[in-house]
Amino acid sequence: MAGLEAMALGCPVVAVQVPGKDYEGEQMPPYVREGVVERVDIGDPAALAHAVNKSLTDADARTDLVERGAKFAARYIHPVDGGLGDRLLELVHEVQLELRARRPRE
């Protein structure tokens, strides 16, 4: 569920799986089977670093990953839940703005 919730909130997701595991098998979450997220074998830190770095530094790749995830998550997230997630993000943004306004200027 955490991956699905992250996708619904617009976060890029990287799935770390056991090497050689059947990504197409029934035991895999649908978002992994359908290639919605980046997939990395566990125990391959270079591949994980590459996937995370790509999502942080390549705006086009990040946008694509986020859009694929949001489209996938929309099939599973109830409209009320999605609305709550959006409101939570709005509140976080409001708190950030308020904290910045209170911060003494250097």
PDB file of N, CA and C in Angstrom:
ATOM      1  N   MET A   1       0.815  -1.204   0.000  1.00  0.00           N
ATOM      2  CA  MET A   1       0.000   0.000   0.000  1.00  0.00           C
ATOM      3  C   MET A   1       0.854   1.261   0.000  1.00  0.00           C
ATOM      4  N   ALA A   2       2.016   1.216   0.629  1.00  0.00           N
ATOM      5  CA  ALA A   2       2.828   2.435   0.708  1.00  0.00           C
ATOM      6  C   ALA A   2       3.206   2.941  -0.675  1.00  0.00           C
ATOM      7  N   GLY A   3       3.544   2.037  -1.584  1.00  0.00           N
ATOM      8  CA  GLY A   3       3.883   2.447  -2.944  1.00  0.00           C
ATOM      9  C   GLY A   3       2.702   3.082  -3.642  1.00  0.00           C
ATOM     10  N   LEU A   4       1.535   2.508  -3.464  1.00  0.00           N
ATOM     11  CA  LEU A   4       0.321   3.039  -4.075  1.00  0.00           C
ATOM     12  C   LEU A   4      -0.010   4.420  -3.521  1.00  0.00           C
ATOM     13  N   GLU A   5       0.108   4.564  -2.209  1.00  0.00           N
ATOM     14  CA  GLU A   5      -0.160   5.864  -1.585  1.00  0.00           C
ATOM     15  C   GLU A   5       0.847   6.910  -2.057  1.00  0.00           C
ATOM     16  N   ALA A   6       2.106   6.517  -2.160  1.00  0.00           N
ATOM     17  CA  ALA A   6       3.133   7.448  -2.637  1.00  0.00           C
ATOM     18  C   ALA A   6       2.829   7.894  -4.059  1.00  0.00           C
ATOM     19  N   MET A   7       2.447   6.959  -4.914  1.00  0.00           N
ATOM     20  CA  MET A   7       2.105   7.312  -6.291  1.00  0.00           C
ATOM     21  C   MET A   7       0.913   8.259  -6.330  1.00  0.00           C
ATOM     22  N   ALA A   8      -0.091   8.016  -5.485  1.00  0.00           N
ATOM     23  CA  ALA A   8      -1.277   8.871  -5.454  1.00  0.00           C
ATOM     24  C   ALA A   8      -0.927  10.291  -5.025  1.00  0.00           C
ATOM     25  N   LEU A   9       0.139  10.442  -4.240  1.00  0.00           N
ATOM     26  CA  LEU A   9       0.559  11.760  -3.763  1.00  0.00           C
ATOM     27  C   LEU A   9       1.625  12.386  -4.662  1.00  0.00           C
ATOM     28  N   GLY A  10       1.899  11.765  -5.806  1.00  0.00           N
ATOM     29  CA  GLY A  10       2.812  12.359  -6.775  1.00  0.00           C
ATOM     30  C   GLY A  10       4.278  12.096  -6.530  1.00  0.00           C
ATOM     31  N   CYS A  11       4.588  11.023  -5.813  1.00  0.00           N
ATOM     32  CA  CYS A  11       5.989  10.677  -5.547  1.00  0.00           C
ATOM     33  C   CYS A  11       6.456   9.619  -6.534  1.00  0.00           C
ATOM     34  N   PRO A  12       7.683   9.755  -7.052  1.00  0.00           N
ATOM     35  CA  PRO A  12       8.223   8.676  -7.882  1.00  0.00           C
ATOM     36  C   PRO A  12       8.526   7.464  -6.992  1.00  0.00           C
ATOM     37  N   VAL A  13       8.309   6.269  -7.503  1.00  0.00           N
ATOM     38  CA  VAL A  13       8.481   5.055  -6.705  1.00  0.00           C
ATOM     39  C   VAL A  13       9.476   4.120  -7.379  1.00  0.00           C
ATOM     40  N   VAL A  14      10.386   3.569  -6.567  1.00  0.00           N
ATOM     41  CA  VAL A  14      11.330   2.556  -7.014  1.00  0.00           C
ATOM     42  C   VAL A  14      11.045   1.295  -6.214  1.00  0.00           C
ATOM     43  N   ALA A  15      10.772   0.194  -6.897  1.00  0.00           N
ATOM     44  CA  ALA A  15      10.515  -1.083  -6.234  1.00  0.00           C
ATOM     45  C   ALA A  15      11.818  -1.862  -6.154  1.00  0.00           C
ATOM     46  N   VAL A  16      12.200  -2.275  -4.954  1.00  0.00           N
ATOM     47  CA  VAL A  16      13.414  -3.063  -4.743  1.00  0.00           C
ATOM     48  C   VAL A  16      12.965  -4.497  -4.479  1.00  0.00           C
ATOM     49  N   GLN A  17      13.417  -5.407  -5.335  1.00  0.00           N
ATOM     50  CA  GLN A  17      12.946  -6.785  -5.290  1.00  0.00           C
ATOM     51  C   GLN A  17      14.112  -7.764  -5.215  1.00  0.00           C
ATOM     52  N   VAL A  18      13.818  -8.992  -4.839  1.00  0.00           N
ATOM     53  CA  VAL A  18      14.806 -10.063  -4.785  1.00  0.00           C
ATOM     54  C   VAL A  18      15.304 -10.345  -6.205  1.00  0.00           C
ATOM     55  N   PRO A  19      16.644 -10.460  -6.397  1.00  0.00           N
ATOM     56  CA  PRO A  19      17.163 -10.744  -7.739  1.00  0.00           C
ATOM     57  C   PRO A  19      16.563 -12.015  -8.318  1.00  0.00           C
ATOM     58  N   GLY A  20      16.235 -11.946  -9.589  1.00  0.00           N
ATOM     59  CA  GLY A  20      15.705 -13.116 -10.269  1.00  0.00           C
ATOM     60  C   GLY A  20      14.240 -13.394 -10.007  1.00  0.00           C
ATOM     61  N   LYS A  21      13.618 -12.589  -9.162  1.00  0.00           N
ATOM     62  CA  LYS A  21      12.203 -12.800  -8.867  1.00  0.00           C
ATOM     63  C   LYS A  21      11.386 -12.494 -10.116  1.00  0.00           C
ATOM     64  N   ASP A  22      10.354 -13.263 -10.329  1.00  0.00           N
ATOM     65  CA  ASP A  22       9.509 -13.116 -11.505  1.00  0.00           C
ATOM     66  C   ASP A  22       8.640 -11.870 -11.356  1.00  0.00           C
ATOM     67  N   TYR A  23       9.019 -10.792 -12.056  1.00  0.00           N
ATOM     68  CA  TYR A  23       8.271  -9.545 -11.979  1.00  0.00           C
ATOM     69  C   TYR A  23       6.885  -9.668 -12.608  1.00  0.00           C
ATOM     70  N   GLU A  24       6.682 -10.686 -13.388  1.00  0.00           N
ATOM     71  CA  GLU A  24       5.393 -10.842 -14.055  1.00  0.00           C
ATOM     72  C   GLU A  24       4.471 -11.787 -13.299  1.00  0.00           C
ATOM     73  N   GLY A  25       4.977 -12.447 -12.278  1.00  0.00           N
ATOM     74  CA  GLY A  25       4.182 -13.431 -11.549  1.00  0.00           C
ATOM     75  C   GLY A  25       3.064 -12.814 -10.718  1.00  0.00           C
ATOM     76  N   GLU A  26       2.144 -13.658 -10.318  1.00  0.00           N
ATOM     77  CA  GLU A  26       0.981 -13.200  -9.555  1.00  0.00           C
ATOM     78  C   GLU A  26       1.348 -12.662  -8.173  1.00  0.00           C
ATOM     79  N   GLN A  27       2.493 -13.059  -7.636  1.00  0.00           N
ATOM     80  CA  GLN A  27       2.865 -12.611  -6.300  1.00  0.00           C
ATOM     81  C   GLN A  27       3.334 -11.154  -6.281  1.00  0.00           C
ATOM     82  N   MET A  28       3.575 -10.573  -7.435  1.00  0.00           N
ATOM     83  CA  MET A  28       4.068  -9.198  -7.511  1.00  0.00           C
ATOM     84  C   MET A  28       2.910  -8.212  -7.449  1.00  0.00           C
ATOM     85  N   PRO A  29       3.116  -7.069  -6.782  1.00  0.00           N
ATOM     86  CA  PRO A  29       2.080  -6.033  -6.814  1.00  0.00           C
ATOM     87  C   PRO A  29       1.826  -5.618  -8.259  1.00  0.00           C
ATOM     88  N   PRO A  30       0.585  -5.298  -8.593  1.00  0.00           N
ATOM     89  CA  PRO A  30       0.271  -4.934  -9.986  1.00  0.00           C
ATOM     90  C   PRO A  30       1.125  -3.790 -10.521  1.00  0.00           C
ATOM     91  N   TYR A  31       1.466  -2.815  -9.684  1.00  0.00           N
ATOM     92  CA  TYR A  31       2.247  -1.693 -10.208  1.00  0.00           C
ATOM     93  C   TYR A  31       3.661  -2.113 -10.598  1.00  0.00           C
ATOM     94  N   VAL A  32       4.158  -3.195 -10.025  1.00  0.00           N
ATOM     95  CA  VAL A  32       5.468  -3.724 -10.431  1.00  0.00           C
ATOM     96  C   VAL A  32       5.298  -4.544 -11.710  1.00  0.00           C
ATOM     97  N   ARG A  33       4.287  -5.427 -11.712  1.00  0.00           N
ATOM     98  CA  ARG A  33       4.040  -6.263 -12.904  1.00  0.00           C
ATOM     99  C   ARG A  33       3.814  -5.417 -14.149  1.00  0.00           C
ATOM    100  N   GLU A  34       3.106  -4.299 -13.993  1.00  0.00           N
ATOM    101  CA  GLU A  34       2.741  -3.467 -15.141  1.00  0.00           C
ATOM    102  C   GLU A  34       3.810  -2.442 -15.503  1.00  0.00           C
ATOM    103  N   GLY A  35       4.945  -2.434 -14.795  1.00  0.00           N
ATOM    104  CA  GLY A  35       6.050  -1.544 -15.133  1.00  0.00           C
ATOM    105  C   GLY A  35       5.781  -0.077 -14.840  1.00  0.00           C
ATOM    106  N   VAL A  36       4.919   0.179 -13.867  1.00  0.00           N
ATOM    107  CA  VAL A  36       4.583   1.559 -13.511  1.00  0.00           C
ATOM    108  C   VAL A  36       5.724   2.219 -12.756  1.00  0.00           C
ATOM    109  N   VAL A  37       6.494   1.429 -12.002  1.00  0.00           N
ATOM    110  CA  VAL A  37       7.573   1.949 -11.171  1.00  0.00           C
ATOM    111  C   VAL A  37       8.921   1.484 -11.714  1.00  0.00           C
ATOM    112  N   GLU A  38       9.979   2.130 -11.272  1.00  0.00           N
ATOM    113  CA  GLU A  38      11.324   1.648 -11.582  1.00  0.00           C
ATOM    114  C   GLU A  38      11.559   0.394 -10.745  1.00  0.00           C
ATOM    115  N   ARG A  39      12.241  -0.594 -11.314  1.00  0.00           N
ATOM    116  CA  ARG A  39      12.500  -1.848 -10.607  1.00  0.00           C
ATOM    117  C   ARG A  39      14.003  -2.059 -10.470  1.00  0.00           C
ATOM    118  N   VAL A  40      14.417  -2.433  -9.263  1.00  0.00           N
ATOM    119  CA  VAL A  40      15.837  -2.642  -8.954  1.00  0.00           C
ATOM    120  C   VAL A  40      15.961  -3.922  -8.140  1.00  0.00           C
ATOM    121  N   ASP A  41      16.986  -4.715  -8.434  1.00  0.00           N
ATOM    122  CA  ASP A  41      17.247  -5.910  -7.638  1.00  0.00           C
ATOM    123  C   ASP A  41      17.850  -5.521  -6.299  1.00  0.00           C
ATOM    124  N   ILE A  42      17.387  -6.164  -5.237  1.00  0.00           N
ATOM    125  CA  ILE A  42      17.961  -5.944  -3.912  1.00  0.00           C
ATOM    126  C   ILE A  42      19.419  -6.412  -3.956  1.00  0.00           C
ATOM    127  N   GLY A  43      20.291  -5.735  -3.266  1.00  0.00           N
ATOM    128  CA  GLY A  43      21.704  -6.103  -3.278  1.00  0.00           C
ATOM    129  C   GLY A  43      22.471  -5.479  -4.430  1.00  0.00           C
ATOM    130  N   ASP A  44      21.831  -4.581  -5.173  1.00  0.00           N
ATOM    131  CA  ASP A  44      22.509  -3.893  -6.276  1.00  0.00           C
ATOM    132  C   ASP A  44      22.481  -2.388  -5.979  1.00  0.00           C
ATOM    133  N   PRO A  45      23.359  -1.951  -5.067  1.00  0.00           N
ATOM    134  CA  PRO A  45      23.318  -0.544  -4.661  1.00  0.00           C
ATOM    135  C   PRO A  45      23.579   0.427  -5.807  1.00  0.00           C
ATOM    136  N   ALA A  46      24.368   0.033  -6.791  1.00  0.00           N
ATOM    137  CA  ALA A  46      24.640   0.924  -7.926  1.00  0.00           C
ATOM    138  C   ALA A  46      23.353   1.166  -8.723  1.00  0.00           C
ATOM    139  N   ALA A  47      22.572   0.111  -8.939  1.00  0.00           N
ATOM    140  CA  ALA A  47      21.310   0.261  -9.672  1.00  0.00           C
ATOM    141  C   ALA A  47      20.320   1.102  -8.878  1.00  0.00           C
ATOM    142  N   LEU A  48      20.280   0.896  -7.567  1.00  0.00           N
ATOM    143  CA  LEU A  48      19.387   1.701  -6.724  1.00  0.00           C
ATOM    144  C   LEU A  48      19.806   3.167  -6.753  1.00  0.00           C
ATOM    145  N   ALA A  49      21.105   3.413  -6.616  1.00  0.00           N
ATOM    146  CA  ALA A  49      21.604   4.790  -6.665  1.00  0.00           C
ATOM    147  C   ALA A  49      21.270   5.435  -8.007  1.00  0.00           C
ATOM    148  N   HIS A  50      21.420   4.679  -9.084  1.00  0.00           N
ATOM    149  CA  HIS A  50      21.108   5.201 -10.413  1.00  0.00           C
ATOM    150  C   HIS A  50      19.620   5.554 -10.527  1.00  0.00           C
ATOM    151  N   ALA A  51      18.748   4.665 -10.070  1.00  0.00           N
ATOM    152  CA  ALA A  51      17.303   4.889 -10.169  1.00  0.00           C
ATOM    153  C   ALA A  51      16.880   6.107  -9.338  1.00  0.00           C
ATOM    154  N   VAL A  52      17.400   6.218  -8.125  1.00  0.00           N
ATOM    155  CA  VAL A  52      17.056   7.352  -7.265  1.00  0.00           C
ATOM    156  C   VAL A  52      17.628   8.644  -7.849  1.00  0.00           C
ATOM    157  N   ASN A  53      18.891   8.604  -8.271  1.00  0.00           N
ATOM    158  CA  ASN A  53      19.516   9.793  -8.855  1.00  0.00           C
ATOM    159  C   ASN A  53      18.764  10.260 -10.101  1.00  0.00           C
ATOM    160  N   LYS A  54      18.349   9.301 -10.922  1.00  0.00           N
ATOM    161  CA  LYS A  54      17.603   9.643 -12.142  1.00  0.00           C
ATOM    162  C   LYS A  54      16.284  10.338 -11.782  1.00  0.00           C
ATOM    163  N   SER A  55      15.607   9.855 -10.749  1.00  0.00           N
ATOM    164  CA  SER A  55      14.329  10.477 -10.369  1.00  0.00           C
ATOM    165  C   SER A  55      14.530  11.853  -9.743  1.00  0.00           C
ATOM    166  N   LEU A  56      15.727  12.115  -9.225  1.00  0.00           N
ATOM    167  CA  LEU A  56      16.027  13.422  -8.624  1.00  0.00           C
ATOM    168  C   LEU A  56      16.568  14.429  -9.625  1.00  0.00           C
ATOM    169  N   THR A  57      17.308  13.952 -10.633  1.00  0.00           N
ATOM    170  CA  THR A  57      18.011  14.884 -11.514  1.00  0.00           C
ATOM    171  C   THR A  57      17.467  14.971 -12.936  1.00  0.00           C
ATOM    172  N   ASP A  58      16.712  13.977 -13.364  1.00  0.00           N
ATOM    173  CA  ASP A  58      16.178  13.970 -14.722  1.00  0.00           C
ATOM    174  C   ASP A  58      14.695  14.325 -14.664  1.00  0.00           C
ATOM    175  N   ALA A  59      14.386  15.588 -14.921  1.00  0.00           N
ATOM    176  CA  ALA A  59      13.013  16.083 -14.775  1.00  0.00           C
ATOM    177  C   ALA A  59      12.037  15.325 -15.671  1.00  0.00           C
ATOM    178  N   ASP A  60      12.441  15.007 -16.892  1.00  0.00           N
ATOM    179  CA  ASP A  60      11.545  14.292 -17.796  1.00  0.00           C
ATOM    180  C   ASP A  60      11.261  12.876 -17.290  1.00  0.00           C
ATOM    181  N   ALA A  61      12.294  12.194 -16.825  1.00  0.00           N
ATOM    182  CA  ALA A  61      12.118  10.838 -16.297  1.00  0.00           C
ATOM    183  C   ALA A  61      11.243  10.864 -15.047  1.00  0.00           C
ATOM    184  N   ARG A  62      11.483  11.840 -14.174  1.00  0.00           N
ATOM    185  CA  ARG A  62      10.688  11.965 -12.949  1.00  0.00           C
ATOM    186  C   ARG A  62       9.224  12.237 -13.293  1.00  0.00           C
ATOM    187  N   THR A  63       8.993  13.169 -14.219  1.00  0.00           N
ATOM    188  CA  THR A  63       7.622  13.496 -14.612  1.00  0.00           C
ATOM    189  C   THR A  63       6.921  12.276 -15.176  1.00  0.00           C
ATOM    190  N   ASP A  64       7.616  11.522 -16.032  1.00  0.00           N
ATOM    191  CA  ASP A  64       7.042  10.310 -16.610  1.00  0.00           C
ATOM    192  C   ASP A  64       6.691   9.304 -15.515  1.00  0.00           C
ATOM    193  N   LEU A  65       7.601   9.093 -14.580  1.00  0.00           N
ATOM    194  CA  LEU A  65       7.389   8.142 -13.493  1.00  0.00           C
ATOM    195  C   LEU A  65       6.214   8.574 -12.620  1.00  0.00           C
ATOM    196  N   VAL A  66       6.153   9.857 -12.288  1.00  0.00           N
ATOM    197  CA  VAL A  66       5.069  10.383 -11.462  1.00  0.00           C
ATOM    198  C   VAL A  66       3.732  10.265 -12.194  1.00  0.00           C
ATOM    199  N   GLU A  67       3.711  10.593 -13.469  1.00  0.00           N
ATOM    200  CA  GLU A  67       2.461  10.514 -14.239  1.00  0.00           C
ATOM    201  C   GLU A  67       1.975   9.076 -14.370  1.00  0.00           C
ATOM    202  N   ARG A  68       2.901   8.143 -14.641  1.00  0.00           N
ATOM    203  CA  ARG A  68       2.514   6.726 -14.710  1.00  0.00           C
ATOM    204  C   ARG A  68       1.954   6.263 -13.377  1.00  0.00           C
ATOM    205  N   GLY A  69       2.617   6.664 -12.296  1.00  0.00           N
ATOM    206  CA  GLY A  69       2.163   6.270 -10.968  1.00  0.00           C
ATOM    207  C   GLY A  69       0.807   6.859 -10.616  1.00  0.00           C
ATOM    208  N   ALA A  70       0.596   8.129 -10.915  1.00  0.00           N
ATOM    209  CA  ALA A  70      -0.686   8.771 -10.597  1.00  0.00           C
ATOM    210  C   ALA A  70      -1.819   8.130 -11.384  1.00  0.00           C
ATOM    211  N   LYS A  71      -1.562   7.834 -12.649  1.00  0.00           N
ATOM    212  CA  LYS A  71      -2.588   7.201 -13.488  1.00  0.00           C
ATOM    213  C   LYS A  71      -2.930   5.821 -12.934  1.00  0.00           C
ATOM    214  N   PHE A  72      -1.902   5.062 -12.543  1.00  0.00           N
ATOM    215  CA  PHE A  72      -2.134   3.738 -11.976  1.00  0.00           C
ATOM    216  C   PHE A  72      -2.883   3.842 -10.651  1.00  0.00           C
ATOM    217  N   ALA A  73      -2.435   4.723  -9.770  1.00  0.00           N
ATOM    218  CA  ALA A  73      -3.036   4.848  -8.440  1.00  0.00           C
ATOM    219  C   ALA A  73      -4.501   5.276  -8.512  1.00  0.00           C
ATOM    220  N   ALA A  74      -4.849   6.064  -9.525  1.00  0.00           N
ATOM    221  CA  ALA A  74      -6.229   6.540  -9.654  1.00  0.00           C
ATOM    222  C   ALA A  74      -7.214   5.379  -9.780  1.00  0.00           C
ATOM    223  N   ARG A  75      -6.748   4.231 -10.255  1.00  0.00           N
ATOM    224  CA  ARG A  75      -7.632   3.062 -10.365  1.00  0.00           C
ATOM    225  C   ARG A  75      -7.981   2.477  -9.006  1.00  0.00           C
ATOM    226  N   TYR A  76      -7.148   2.750  -7.996  1.00  0.00           N
ATOM    227  CA  TYR A  76      -7.311   2.112  -6.696  1.00  0.00           C
ATOM    228  C   TYR A  76      -7.677   3.069  -5.564  1.00  0.00           C
ATOM    229  N   ILE A  77      -7.389   4.329  -5.724  1.00  0.00           N
ATOM    230  CA  ILE A  77      -7.631   5.297  -4.659  1.00  0.00           C
ATOM    231  C   ILE A  77      -9.048   5.838  -4.791  1.00  0.00           C
ATOM    232  N   HIS A  78      -9.802   5.713  -3.730  1.00  0.00           N
ATOM    233  CA  HIS A  78     -11.169   6.243  -3.696  1.00  0.00           C
ATOM    234  C   HIS A  78     -11.099   7.759  -3.813  1.00  0.00           C
ATOM    235  N   PRO A  79     -12.014   8.381  -4.530  1.00  0.00           N
ATOM    236  CA  PRO A  79     -11.960   9.849  -4.691  1.00  0.00           C
ATOM    237  C   PRO A  79     -11.841  10.612  -3.374  1.00  0.00           C
ATOM    238  N   VAL A  80     -12.498  10.126  -2.325  1.00  0.00           N
ATOM    239  CA  VAL A  80     -12.396  10.802  -1.032  1.00  0.00           C
ATOM    240  C   VAL A  80     -10.975  10.713  -0.502  1.00  0.00           C
ATOM    241  N   ASP A  81     -10.366   9.525  -0.610  1.00  0.00           N
ATOM    242  CA  ASP A  81      -8.990   9.353  -0.143  1.00  0.00           C
ATOM    243  C   ASP A  81      -8.046  10.263  -0.909  1.00  0.00           C
ATOM    244  N   GLY A  82      -8.212  10.311  -2.223  1.00  0.00           N
ATOM    245  CA  GLY A  82      -7.367  11.171  -3.038  1.00  0.00           C
ATOM    246  C   GLY A  82      -7.514  12.623  -2.643  1.00  0.00           C
ATOM    247  N   GLY A  83      -8.751  13.053  -2.357  1.00  0.00           N
ATOM    248  CA  GLY A  83      -8.997  14.421  -1.904  1.00  0.00           C
ATOM    249  C   GLY A  83      -8.318  14.706  -0.577  1.00  0.00           C
ATOM    250  N   LEU A  84      -8.319  13.720   0.307  1.00  0.00           N
ATOM    251  CA  LEU A  84      -7.648  13.899   1.599  1.00  0.00           C
ATOM    252  C   LEU A  84      -6.140  14.040   1.410  1.00  0.00           C
ATOM    253  N   GLY A  85      -5.587  13.256   0.500  1.00  0.00           N
ATOM    254  CA  GLY A  85      -4.152  13.357   0.212  1.00  0.00           C
ATOM    255  C   GLY A  85      -3.792  14.729  -0.322  1.00  0.00           C
ATOM    256  N   ASP A  86      -4.605  15.243  -1.246  1.00  0.00           N
ATOM    257  CA  ASP A  86      -4.359  16.575  -1.801  1.00  0.00           C
ATOM    258  C   ASP A  86      -4.447  17.632  -0.710  1.00  0.00           C
ATOM    259  N   ARG A  87      -5.417  17.505   0.175  1.00  0.00           N
ATOM    260  CA  ARG A  87      -5.568  18.472   1.268  1.00  0.00           C
ATOM    261  C   ARG A  87      -4.378  18.396   2.221  1.00  0.00           C
ATOM    262  N   LEU A  88      -3.900  17.195   2.500  1.00  0.00           N
ATOM    263  CA  LEU A  88      -2.729  17.041   3.356  1.00  0.00           C
ATOM    264  C   LEU A  88      -1.529  17.756   2.753  1.00  0.00           C
ATOM    265  N   LEU A  89      -1.328  17.600   1.447  1.00  0.00           N
ATOM    266  CA  LEU A  89      -0.213  18.283   0.789  1.00  0.00           C
ATOM    267  C   LEU A  89      -0.384  19.796   0.847  1.00  0.00           C
ATOM    268  N   GLU A  90      -1.611  20.286   0.712  1.00  0.00           N
ATOM    269  CA  GLU A  90      -1.869  21.726   0.839  1.00  0.00           C
ATOM    270  C   GLU A  90      -1.514  22.224   2.232  1.00  0.00           C
ATOM    271  N   LEU A  91      -1.874  21.444   3.258  1.00  0.00           N
ATOM    272  CA  LEU A  91      -1.559  21.833   4.635  1.00  0.00           C
ATOM    273  C   LEU A  91      -0.051  21.860   4.876  1.00  0.00           C
ATOM    274  N   VAL A  92       0.647  20.880   4.342  1.00  0.00           N
ATOM    275  CA  VAL A  92       2.107  20.859   4.491  1.00  0.00           C
ATOM    276  C   VAL A  92       2.702  22.108   3.846  1.00  0.00           C
ATOM    277  N   HIS A  93       2.216  22.455   2.675  1.00  0.00           N
ATOM    278  CA  HIS A  93       2.706  23.655   1.986  1.00  0.00           C
ATOM    279  C   HIS A  93       2.402  24.910   2.815  1.00  0.00           C
ATOM    280  N   GLU A  94       1.206  25.008   3.386  1.00  0.00           N
ATOM    281  CA  GLU A  94       0.846  26.157   4.216  1.00  0.00           C
ATOM    282  C   GLU A  94       1.765  26.276   5.434  1.00  0.00           C
ATOM    283  N   VAL A  95       2.059  25.150   6.064  1.00  0.00           N
ATOM    284  CA  VAL A  95       2.950  25.151   7.229  1.00  0.00           C
ATOM    285  C   VAL A  95       4.352  25.593   6.816  1.00  0.00           C
ATOM    286  N   GLN A  96       4.831  25.106   5.663  1.00  0.00           N
ATOM    287  CA  GLN A  96       6.149  25.520   5.180  1.00  0.00           C
ATOM    288  C   GLN A  96       6.202  27.030   4.972  1.00  0.00           C
ATOM    289  N   LEU A  97       5.173  27.586   4.362  1.00  0.00           N
ATOM    290  CA  LEU A  97       5.134  29.030   4.130  1.00  0.00           C
ATOM    291  C   LEU A  97       5.114  29.802   5.448  1.00  0.00           C
ATOM    292  N   GLU A  98       4.338  29.314   6.391  1.00  0.00           N
ATOM    293  CA  GLU A  98       4.262  29.982   7.692  1.00  0.00           C
ATOM    294  C   GLU A  98       5.597  29.936   8.417  1.00  0.00           C
ATOM    295  N   LEU A  99       6.261  28.790   8.382  1.00  0.00           N
ATOM    296  CA  LEU A  99       7.566  28.670   9.041  1.00  0.00           C
ATOM    297  C   LEU A  99       8.608  29.568   8.388  1.00  0.00           C
ATOM    298  N   ARG A 100       8.563  29.662   7.067  1.00  0.00           N
ATOM    299  CA  ARG A 100       9.492  30.562   6.362  1.00  0.00           C
ATOM    300  C   ARG A 100       9.236  32.021   6.762  1.00  0.00           C
ATOM    301  N   ALA A 101       7.992  32.379   6.905  1.00  0.00           N
ATOM    302  CA  ALA A 101       7.636  33.761   7.272  1.00  0.00           C
ATOM    303  C   ALA A 101       8.098  34.093   8.692  1.00  0.00           C
ATOM    304  N   ARG A 102       8.133  33.124   9.572  1.00  0.00           N
ATOM    305  CA  ARG A 102       8.542  33.333  10.980  1.00  0.00           C
ATOM    306  C   ARG A 102      10.051  33.333  11.157  1.00  0.00           C
ATOM    307  N   ARG A 103      10.768  32.756  10.198  1.00  0.00           N
ATOM    308  CA  ARG A 103      12.219  32.597  10.298  1.00  0.00           C
ATOM    309  C   ARG A 103      12.874  33.972  10.291  1.00  0.00           C
ATOM    310  N   PRO A 104      13.744  34.238  11.264  1.00  0.00           N
ATOM    311  CA  PRO A 104      14.451  35.536  11.265  1.00  0.00           C
ATOM    312  C   PRO A 104      15.349  35.655  10.046  1.00  0.00           C
ATOM    313  N   ARG A 105      15.385  36.836   9.504  1.00  0.00           N
ATOM    314  CA  ARG A 105      16.235  37.077   8.333  1.00  0.00           C
ATOM    315  C   ARG A 105      17.679  37.253   8.776  1.00  0.00           C
ATOM    316  N   GLU A 106      18.570  36.695   7.994  1.00  0.00           N
ATOM    317  CA  GLU A 106      19.996  36.779   8.353  1.00  0.00           C
ATOM    318  C   GLU A 106      20.651  37.939   7.679  1.00  0.00           C
TER     319      GLU A 106
END
